[in-house]
mmCIF file of C-alpha atoms in Angstrom:
data_model
loop_
_atom_site.group_PDB
_atom_site.id
_atom_site.type_symbol
_atom_site.label_atom_id
_atom_site.label_comp_id
_atom_site.label_asym_id
_atom_site.label_seq_id
_atom_site.Cartn_x
_atom_site.Cartn_y
_atom_site.Cartn_z
ATOM 1 C CA UNK A 16 13.892 -20.754 36.706
ATOM 2 C CA UNK A 17 14.378 -19.988 40.412
ATOM 3 C CA UNK A 18 12.753 -16.800 41.672
ATOM 4 C CA UNK A 19 15.110 -13.863 42.102
ATOM 5 C CA UNK A 20 15.666 -12.298 45.483
ATOM 6 C CA UNK A 21 12.759 -10.150 46.646
ATOM 7 C CA UNK A 22 12.829 -6.352 46.363
ATOM 8 C CA UNK A 23 12.936 -5.962 50.134
ATOM 9 C CA UNK A 24 16.052 -4.039 51.111
ATOM 10 C CA UNK A 25 18.764 -6.518 52.194
ATOM 11 C CA UNK A 26 20.002 -6.190 55.752
ATOM 12 C CA UNK A 27 23.551 -7.388 56.307
ATOM 13 C CA UNK A 28 23.285 -6.574 59.995
ATOM 14 C CA UNK A 29 20.315 -8.917 60.335
ATOM 15 C CA UNK A 30 22.060 -11.629 58.333
ATOM 16 C CA UNK A 31 25.177 -11.335 60.478
ATOM 17 C CA UNK A 32 23.181 -11.497 63.681
ATOM 18 C CA UNK A 33 21.226 -14.523 62.475
ATOM 19 C CA UNK A 34 24.432 -16.365 61.573
ATOM 20 C CA UNK A 35 26.076 -15.441 64.898
ATOM 21 C CA UNK A 36 23.007 -16.469 66.887
ATOM 22 C CA UNK A 37 22.750 -19.796 65.073
ATOM 23 C CA UNK A 38 26.476 -20.453 65.624
ATOM 24 C CA UNK A 39 26.280 -19.722 69.360
ATOM 25 C CA UNK A 40 23.050 -21.686 69.688
ATOM 26 C CA UNK A 41 24.781 -24.590 67.908
ATOM 27 C CA UNK A 42 27.665 -24.471 70.385
ATOM 28 C CA UNK A 43 25.243 -24.529 73.303
ATOM 29 C CA UNK A 44 23.418 -27.436 71.712
ATOM 30 C CA UNK A 45 26.689 -29.409 71.389
ATOM 31 C CA UNK A 46 27.545 -28.660 75.037
ATOM 32 C CA UNK A 47 24.127 -29.777 76.249
ATOM 33 C CA UNK A 48 24.126 -33.010 74.257
ATOM 34 C CA UNK A 49 27.749 -33.643 75.280
ATOM 35 C CA UNK A 50 26.865 -33.362 78.953
ATOM 36 C CA UNK A 51 23.963 -35.772 78.481
ATOM 37 C CA UNK A 52 26.179 -38.267 76.661
ATOM 38 C CA UNK A 53 28.862 -38.033 79.365
ATOM 39 C CA UNK A 54 26.346 -38.475 82.170
ATOM 40 C CA UNK A 55 24.364 -41.276 80.550
ATOM 41 C CA UNK A 56 26.999 -43.137 78.554
ATOM 42 C CA UNK A 57 24.974 -46.294 78.097
ATOM 43 C CA UNK A 58 21.988 -44.411 76.745
ATOM 44 C CA UNK A 59 23.616 -42.392 73.952
ATOM 45 C CA UNK A 60 21.504 -43.883 71.118
ATOM 46 C CA UNK A 61 18.313 -42.908 72.950
ATOM 47 C CA UNK A 62 19.658 -39.417 73.670
ATOM 48 C CA UNK A 63 20.559 -38.832 70.013
ATOM 49 C CA UNK A 64 17.216 -40.164 68.797
ATOM 50 C CA UNK A 65 15.217 -38.039 71.249
ATOM 51 C CA UNK A 66 17.155 -34.798 70.657
ATOM 52 C CA UNK A 67 17.155 -35.335 66.897
ATOM 53 C CA UNK A 68 13.434 -36.114 66.915
ATOM 54 C CA UNK A 69 12.662 -33.015 68.964
ATOM 55 C CA UNK A 70 14.717 -30.855 66.611
ATOM 56 C CA UNK A 71 12.907 -32.197 63.528
ATOM 57 C CA UNK A 72 9.527 -31.763 65.198
ATOM 58 C CA UNK A 73 10.410 -28.207 66.232
ATOM 59 C CA UNK A 74 11.533 -27.269 62.707
ATOM 60 C CA UNK A 75 8.625 -28.867 60.834
ATOM 61 C CA UNK A 76 5.686 -28.289 63.160
ATOM 62 C CA UNK A 77 6.410 -25.331 65.458
ATOM 63 C CA UNK A 78 5.065 -22.772 62.980
ATOM 64 C CA UNK A 79 1.793 -24.689 62.623
ATOM 65 C CA UNK A 80 1.527 -25.106 66.380
ATOM 66 C CA UNK A 81 2.145 -21.381 66.895
ATOM 67 C CA UNK A 82 -0.415 -20.418 64.233
ATOM 68 C CA UNK A 83 -2.955 -22.757 65.792
ATOM 69 C CA UNK A 84 -2.219 -21.413 69.277
ATOM 70 C CA UNK A 85 -2.791 -17.852 68.068
ATOM 71 C CA UNK A 86 -6.105 -18.824 66.464
ATOM 72 C CA UNK A 87 -5.126 -18.293 62.827
ATOM 73 C CA UNK A 88 -7.804 -19.377 60.357
ATOM 74 C CA UNK A 89 -6.910 -19.382 56.669
ATOM 75 C CA UNK A 90 -9.290 -17.295 54.558
ATOM 76 C CA UNK A 91 -10.028 -17.097 50.832
ATOM 77 C CA UNK A 92 -10.093 -13.917 48.706
ATOM 78 C CA UNK A 93 -13.879 -14.103 48.766
ATOM 79 C CA UNK A 94 -13.946 -14.199 52.575
ATOM 80 C CA UNK A 95 -11.431 -11.372 53.085
ATOM 81 C CA UNK A 96 -11.058 -9.389 49.829
ATOM 82 C CA UNK A 97 -9.418 -6.303 51.391
ATOM 83 C CA UNK A 98 -6.831 -8.338 53.291
ATOM 84 C CA UNK A 99 -5.995 -10.441 50.240
ATOM 85 C CA UNK A 100 -5.841 -7.326 48.078
ATOM 86 C CA UNK A 101 -3.305 -5.714 50.402
ATOM 87 C CA UNK A 102 -1.156 -8.849 50.451
ATOM 88 C CA UNK A 103 -1.351 -9.029 46.641
ATOM 89 C CA UNK A 104 -0.065 -5.449 46.309
ATOM 90 C CA UNK A 105 2.828 -6.103 48.689
ATOM 91 C CA UNK A 106 3.774 -9.299 46.854
ATOM 92 C CA UNK A 107 3.754 -7.404 43.551
ATOM 93 C CA UNK A 108 5.934 -4.644 45.012
ATOM 94 C CA UNK A 109 8.360 -7.130 46.558
ATOM 95 C CA UNK A 110 8.262 -9.694 43.711
ATOM 96 C CA UNK A 111 7.501 -12.474 46.170
ATOM 97 C CA UNK A 112 5.216 -15.516 46.053
ATOM 98 C CA UNK A 113 1.954 -14.990 47.896
ATOM 99 C CA UNK A 114 1.804 -16.585 51.355
ATOM 100 C CA UNK A 115 -1.243 -18.155 52.937
ATOM 101 C CA UNK A 116 -3.533 -15.488 54.343
ATOM 102 C CA UNK A 117 -5.284 -15.915 57.678
ATOM 103 C CA UNK A 118 -7.395 -14.067 60.216
ATOM 104 C CA UNK A 119 -7.433 -14.605 63.985
ATOM 105 C CA UNK A 120 -10.604 -13.808 65.929
ATOM 106 C CA UNK A 121 -9.132 -11.572 68.616
ATOM 107 C CA UNK A 122 -9.745 -8.018 69.757
ATOM 108 C CA UNK A 123 -6.001 -7.639 70.422
ATOM 109 C CA UNK A 124 -4.804 -5.531 67.446
ATOM 110 C CA UNK A 125 -1.870 -7.461 66.027
ATOM 111 C CA UNK A 126 -0.405 -9.410 63.128
ATOM 112 C CA UNK A 127 2.191 -12.144 62.722
ATOM 113 C CA UNK A 128 3.948 -14.350 60.179
ATOM 114 C CA UNK A 129 4.973 -17.981 60.486
ATOM 115 C CA UNK A 130 6.636 -20.513 58.211
ATOM 116 C CA UNK A 131 10.039 -22.069 57.669
ATOM 117 C CA UNK A 132 10.216 -20.838 54.033
ATOM 118 C CA UNK A 133 8.421 -18.578 51.576
ATOM 119 C CA UNK A 134 6.510 -21.588 50.235
ATOM 120 C CA UNK A 135 5.093 -22.477 53.664
ATOM 121 C CA UNK A 136 4.649 -18.902 54.913
ATOM 122 C CA UNK A 137 1.432 -17.684 56.509
ATOM 123 C CA UNK A 138 0.586 -14.055 57.277
ATOM 124 C CA UNK A 139 -2.215 -13.409 59.748
ATOM 125 C CA UNK A 140 -4.012 -10.311 61.003
ATOM 126 C CA UNK A 141 -6.377 -10.201 63.947
ATOM 127 C CA UNK A 142 -9.920 -8.919 63.628
ATOM 128 C CA UNK A 143 -8.988 -6.225 66.134
ATOM 129 C CA UNK A 144 -6.243 -4.949 63.817
ATOM 130 C CA UNK A 145 -8.422 -5.032 60.688
ATOM 131 C CA UNK A 146 -11.143 -3.096 62.475
ATOM 132 C CA UNK A 147 -8.868 -0.327 63.744
ATOM 133 C CA UNK A 148 -6.408 0.470 60.939
ATOM 134 C CA UNK A 149 -6.782 2.519 57.782
ATOM 135 C CA UNK A 150 -5.773 0.794 54.485
ATOM 136 C CA UNK A 151 -2.344 2.488 54.302
ATOM 137 C CA UNK A 152 -1.613 1.614 57.933
ATOM 138 C CA UNK A 153 -2.619 -2.000 57.370
ATOM 139 C CA UNK A 154 -0.372 -2.162 54.314
ATOM 140 C CA UNK A 155 2.569 -0.982 56.422
ATOM 141 C CA UNK A 156 1.949 -3.635 59.079
ATOM 142 C CA UNK A 157 1.569 -6.436 56.541
ATOM 143 C CA UNK A 158 4.676 -5.253 54.664
ATOM 144 C CA UNK A 159 6.497 -5.540 58.003
ATOM 145 C CA UNK A 160 5.326 -9.144 58.390
ATOM 146 C CA UNK A 161 6.209 -10.011 54.789
ATOM 147 C CA UNK A 162 9.714 -8.690 55.471
ATOM 148 C CA UNK A 163 10.138 -11.409 58.105
ATOM 149 C CA UNK A 164 9.256 -13.961 55.427
ATOM 150 C CA UNK A 165 11.581 -12.405 52.828
ATOM 151 C CA UNK A 166 14.548 -12.251 55.214
ATOM 152 C CA UNK A 167 13.836 -15.778 56.523
ATOM 153 C CA UNK A 168 14.230 -14.652 60.118
ATOM 154 C CA UNK A 169 10.978 -16.420 61.054
ATOM 155 C CA UNK A 170 12.650 -19.761 60.299
ATOM 156 C CA UNK A 171 15.813 -18.740 62.149
ATOM 157 C CA UNK A 172 13.844 -17.732 65.245
ATOM 158 C CA UNK A 173 12.008 -21.056 65.130
ATOM 159 C CA UNK A 174 15.267 -23.012 65.058
ATOM 160 C CA UNK A 175 17.013 -20.730 67.551
ATOM 161 C CA UNK A 176 14.237 -21.161 70.082
ATOM 162 C CA UNK A 177 14.546 -24.954 69.919
ATOM 163 C CA UNK A 178 17.504 -25.217 72.277
ATOM 164 C CA UNK A 179 15.734 -23.214 74.977
ATOM 165 C CA UNK A 180 12.694 -25.469 74.645
ATOM 166 C CA UNK A 181 14.877 -28.601 74.811
ATOM 167 C CA UNK A 182 16.858 -27.330 77.812
ATOM 168 C CA UNK A 183 13.646 -26.474 79.618
ATOM 169 C CA UNK A 184 12.242 -29.948 78.945
ATOM 170 C CA UNK A 185 15.440 -31.611 80.170
ATOM 171 C CA UNK A 186 15.400 -29.517 83.351
ATOM 172 C CA UNK A 187 11.817 -30.541 84.130
ATOM 173 C CA UNK A 188 12.512 -34.205 83.339
ATOM 174 C CA UNK A 189 15.598 -34.126 85.524
ATOM 175 C CA UNK A 190 13.695 -32.678 88.454
ATOM 176 C CA UNK A 191 10.644 -34.874 88.031
ATOM 177 C CA UNK A 192 12.736 -37.946 87.333
ATOM 178 C CA UNK A 193 14.487 -37.717 90.636
ATOM 179 C CA UNK A 194 18.038 -36.744 89.616
ATOM 180 C CA UNK A 195 18.046 -34.613 92.728
ATOM 181 C CA UNK A 196 17.320 -37.710 94.818
ATOM 182 C CA UNK A 197 20.537 -39.382 93.666
ATOM 183 C CA UNK A 198 23.349 -39.735 96.192
ATOM 184 C CA UNK A 199 26.472 -39.308 94.125
ATOM 185 C CA UNK A 200 29.098 -39.540 96.873
ATOM 186 C CA UNK A 201 32.405 -39.698 94.996
ATOM 187 C CA UNK A 202 30.851 -41.151 91.829
ATOM 188 C CA UNK A 203 31.613 -38.784 88.890
ATOM 189 C CA UNK A 204 28.581 -40.065 86.979
ATOM 190 C CA UNK A 205 26.338 -39.300 89.933
ATOM 191 C CA UNK A 206 27.768 -35.781 90.162
ATOM 192 C CA UNK A 207 27.046 -35.255 86.453
ATOM 193 C CA UNK A 208 23.489 -36.406 86.997
ATOM 194 C CA UNK A 209 23.058 -33.727 89.639
ATOM 195 C CA UNK A 210 24.611 -31.101 87.343
ATOM 196 C CA UNK A 211 22.238 -31.791 84.430
ATOM 197 C CA UNK A 212 19.360 -29.630 85.752
ATOM 198 C CA UNK A 213 21.778 -26.792 86.546
ATOM 199 C CA UNK A 214 23.526 -26.923 83.151
ATOM 200 C CA UNK A 215 20.198 -27.165 81.339
ATOM 201 C CA UNK A 216 18.908 -24.124 83.213
ATOM 202 C CA UNK A 217 22.031 -22.127 82.295
ATOM 203 C CA UNK A 218 21.735 -23.181 78.640
ATOM 204 C CA UNK A 219 18.068 -22.154 78.653
ATOM 205 C CA UNK A 220 18.897 -18.724 80.087
ATOM 206 C CA UNK A 221 21.674 -18.070 77.537
ATOM 207 C CA UNK A 222 19.582 -19.226 74.575
ATOM 208 C CA UNK A 223 16.679 -17.072 75.823
ATOM 209 C CA UNK A 224 18.859 -13.960 75.905
ATOM 210 C CA UNK A 225 20.350 -14.701 72.465
ATOM 211 C CA UNK A 226 16.943 -15.083 70.847
ATOM 212 C CA UNK A 227 15.685 -11.911 72.565
ATOM 213 C CA UNK A 228 18.642 -9.912 71.211
ATOM 214 C CA UNK A 229 17.976 -11.207 67.699
ATOM 215 C CA UNK A 230 14.238 -10.628 68.036
ATOM 216 C CA UNK A 231 14.622 -6.943 68.898
ATOM 217 C CA UNK A 232 16.923 -6.271 65.965
ATOM 218 C CA UNK A 233 14.777 -8.167 63.469
ATOM 219 C CA UNK A 234 11.756 -6.029 64.393
ATOM 220 C CA UNK A 235 13.695 -2.852 63.616
ATOM 221 C CA UNK A 236 14.919 -4.453 60.397
ATOM 222 C CA UNK A 237 11.351 -5.364 59.367
ATOM 223 C CA UNK A 238 10.147 -1.810 60.093
ATOM 224 C CA UNK A 239 12.947 -0.390 57.960
ATOM 225 C CA UNK A 240 12.396 -2.815 55.075
ATOM 226 C CA UNK A 241 8.618 -2.238 55.072
ATOM 227 C CA UNK A 242 9.024 1.555 55.093
ATOM 228 C CA UNK A 243 11.469 1.470 52.183
ATOM 229 C CA UNK A 244 9.354 -0.962 50.158
ATOM 230 C CA UNK A 245 6.075 0.939 50.503
ATOM 231 C CA UNK A 246 7.682 4.380 50.536
ATOM 232 C CA UNK A 247 5.332 5.395 53.360
ATOM 233 C CA UNK A 248 7.147 5.210 56.714
ATOM 234 C CA UNK A 249 4.586 7.618 58.186
ATOM 235 C CA UNK A 250 1.796 5.064 57.615
ATOM 236 C CA UNK A 251 3.710 2.399 59.542
ATOM 237 C CA UNK A 252 4.521 4.908 62.291
ATOM 238 C CA UNK A 253 0.828 5.759 62.528
ATOM 239 C CA UNK A 254 -0.052 2.060 62.800
ATOM 240 C CA UNK A 255 2.539 1.546 65.548
ATOM 241 C CA UNK A 256 1.223 4.504 67.543
ATOM 242 C CA UNK A 257 -2.392 3.468 67.114
ATOM 243 C CA UNK A 258 -1.818 -0.196 68.014
ATOM 244 C CA UNK A 259 0.313 0.725 71.023
ATOM 245 C CA UNK A 260 -2.378 3.080 72.297
ATOM 246 C CA UNK A 261 -5.158 0.546 71.759
ATOM 247 C CA UNK A 262 -3.283 -2.139 73.732
ATOM 248 C CA UNK A 263 -4.005 -0.206 76.925
ATOM 249 C CA UNK A 264 -7.746 -0.658 76.328
ATOM 250 C CA UNK A 265 -7.582 -4.435 75.914
ATOM 251 C CA UNK A 266 -8.605 -6.496 78.988
ATOM 252 C CA UNK A 267 -5.597 -7.838 80.889
ATOM 253 C CA UNK A 268 -6.975 -11.356 80.561
ATOM 254 C CA UNK A 269 -6.787 -11.187 76.759
ATOM 255 C CA UNK A 270 -3.297 -9.664 76.831
ATOM 256 C CA UNK A 271 -1.974 -12.402 79.096
ATOM 257 C CA UNK A 272 -3.430 -15.010 76.753
ATOM 258 C CA UNK A 273 -1.508 -13.466 73.857
ATOM 259 C CA UNK A 274 1.726 -12.805 75.772
ATOM 260 C CA UNK A 275 3.397 -16.237 75.148
ATOM 261 C CA UNK A 276 3.436 -15.428 71.420
ATOM 262 C CA UNK A 277 4.980 -11.966 71.723
ATOM 263 C CA UNK A 278 8.054 -12.939 69.680
ATOM 264 C CA UNK A 279 5.797 -13.573 66.670
ATOM 265 C CA UNK A 280 3.631 -10.471 66.971
ATOM 266 C CA UNK A 281 3.974 -7.094 65.262
ATOM 267 C CA UNK A 282 3.608 -5.488 68.695
ATOM 268 C CA UNK A 283 4.061 -7.150 72.110
ATOM 269 C CA UNK A 284 0.936 -7.792 74.129
ATOM 270 C CA UNK A 285 2.377 -5.731 76.989
ATOM 271 C CA UNK A 286 4.164 -2.406 76.681
ATOM 272 C CA UNK A 287 7.842 -2.093 77.569
ATOM 273 C CA UNK A 288 6.898 -0.300 80.807
ATOM 274 C CA UNK A 289 5.219 -3.475 82.038
ATOM 275 C CA UNK A 290 8.030 -5.818 81.072
ATOM 276 C CA UNK A 291 10.911 -6.924 83.268
ATOM 277 C CA UNK A 292 13.248 -4.675 81.320
ATOM 278 C CA UNK A 293 14.640 -4.136 77.860
ATOM 279 C CA UNK A 294 17.035 -7.063 78.298
ATOM 280 C CA UNK A 295 14.097 -9.501 78.343
ATOM 281 C CA UNK A 296 11.888 -7.695 75.821
ATOM 282 C CA UNK A 297 11.081 -9.370 72.497
ATOM 283 C CA UNK A 298 10.639 -5.960 70.781
ATOM 284 C CA UNK A 299 12.422 -2.613 70.733
ATOM 285 C CA UNK A 300 10.632 0.244 72.430
ATOM 286 C CA UNK A 301 7.986 2.221 70.574
ATOM 287 C CA UNK A 302 10.242 5.288 70.776
ATOM 288 C CA UNK A 303 13.092 3.442 69.031
ATOM 289 C CA UNK A 304 10.819 2.260 66.241
ATOM 290 C CA UNK A 305 9.240 5.676 65.677
ATOM 291 C CA UNK A 306 12.639 7.392 65.733
ATOM 292 C CA UNK A 307 13.946 5.055 63.043
ATOM 293 C CA UNK A 308 10.873 5.617 60.844
ATOM 294 C CA UNK A 309 11.223 9.382 61.286
ATOM 295 C CA UNK A 310 14.812 9.241 60.018
ATOM 296 C CA UNK A 311 13.740 7.121 57.039
ATOM 297 C CA UNK A 312 10.956 9.600 56.232
ATOM 298 C CA UNK A 313 13.476 12.450 56.279
ATOM 299 C CA UNK A 314 15.866 10.551 53.985
ATOM 300 C CA UNK A 315 13.092 9.689 51.507
ATOM 301 C CA UNK A 316 11.923 13.311 51.321
ATOM 302 C CA UNK A 317 15.344 14.581 50.284
#
């Protein structure tokens, strides 16, 4: 029999945003491929093969590449009994299959989840996080990451980010390949060739903003779902405050190394004050997250 839906609180707002983001990303994808087909009419089979191949590779391998890039190393219950025990309790509470469990050797206190489905999911905590948090705080953080798996927003973010990656690749190829050296004159095809880098850059910017908007909401959703599942929003709030404060003590070199993976992390490697602005942030502000948890705590105490 198929497994019933997990006990994580459903979030219609998150579902609606994921569907809307995927729809808009799909439209952008059609526009981008359409421009390529119009500009390079004789090469449409190659274009379809390359874009299709990149999409498949992104969907099937991006989570493994991200986990590898963040230094995740799968561990057994014997190697990390406390971490496995916490994951076991969360899985029992949520009625979910147990994901792979990993540890990343990093002093940056953080955690992340990857995987395109519950069967391929991996939840990882850094050594810096395990060393700094109390058991209840760690449970809150890991419940947050398991929420991403339960709501399948990890897979959606992986797919949604594909178009930005593809557009960025096309822009670089166009510039390196010498599209800018073409002399179109009155040739419509030549004009299209010159427009490819510009259109790709615009598509990249739009897809980047769409994924950032979804990313910020899904973090609030995961906080809410974790707090309701564990019944201890104060523990998660404590973990957020502690991790945020500890980030300031991490060497800038280590933070910059972790920054490319901010969208996956429980907390961004840099605080919102150091970012270019909330519009480009992958996470809501600490104040927003703590305010939401405070309201949940009040509701649960009634």
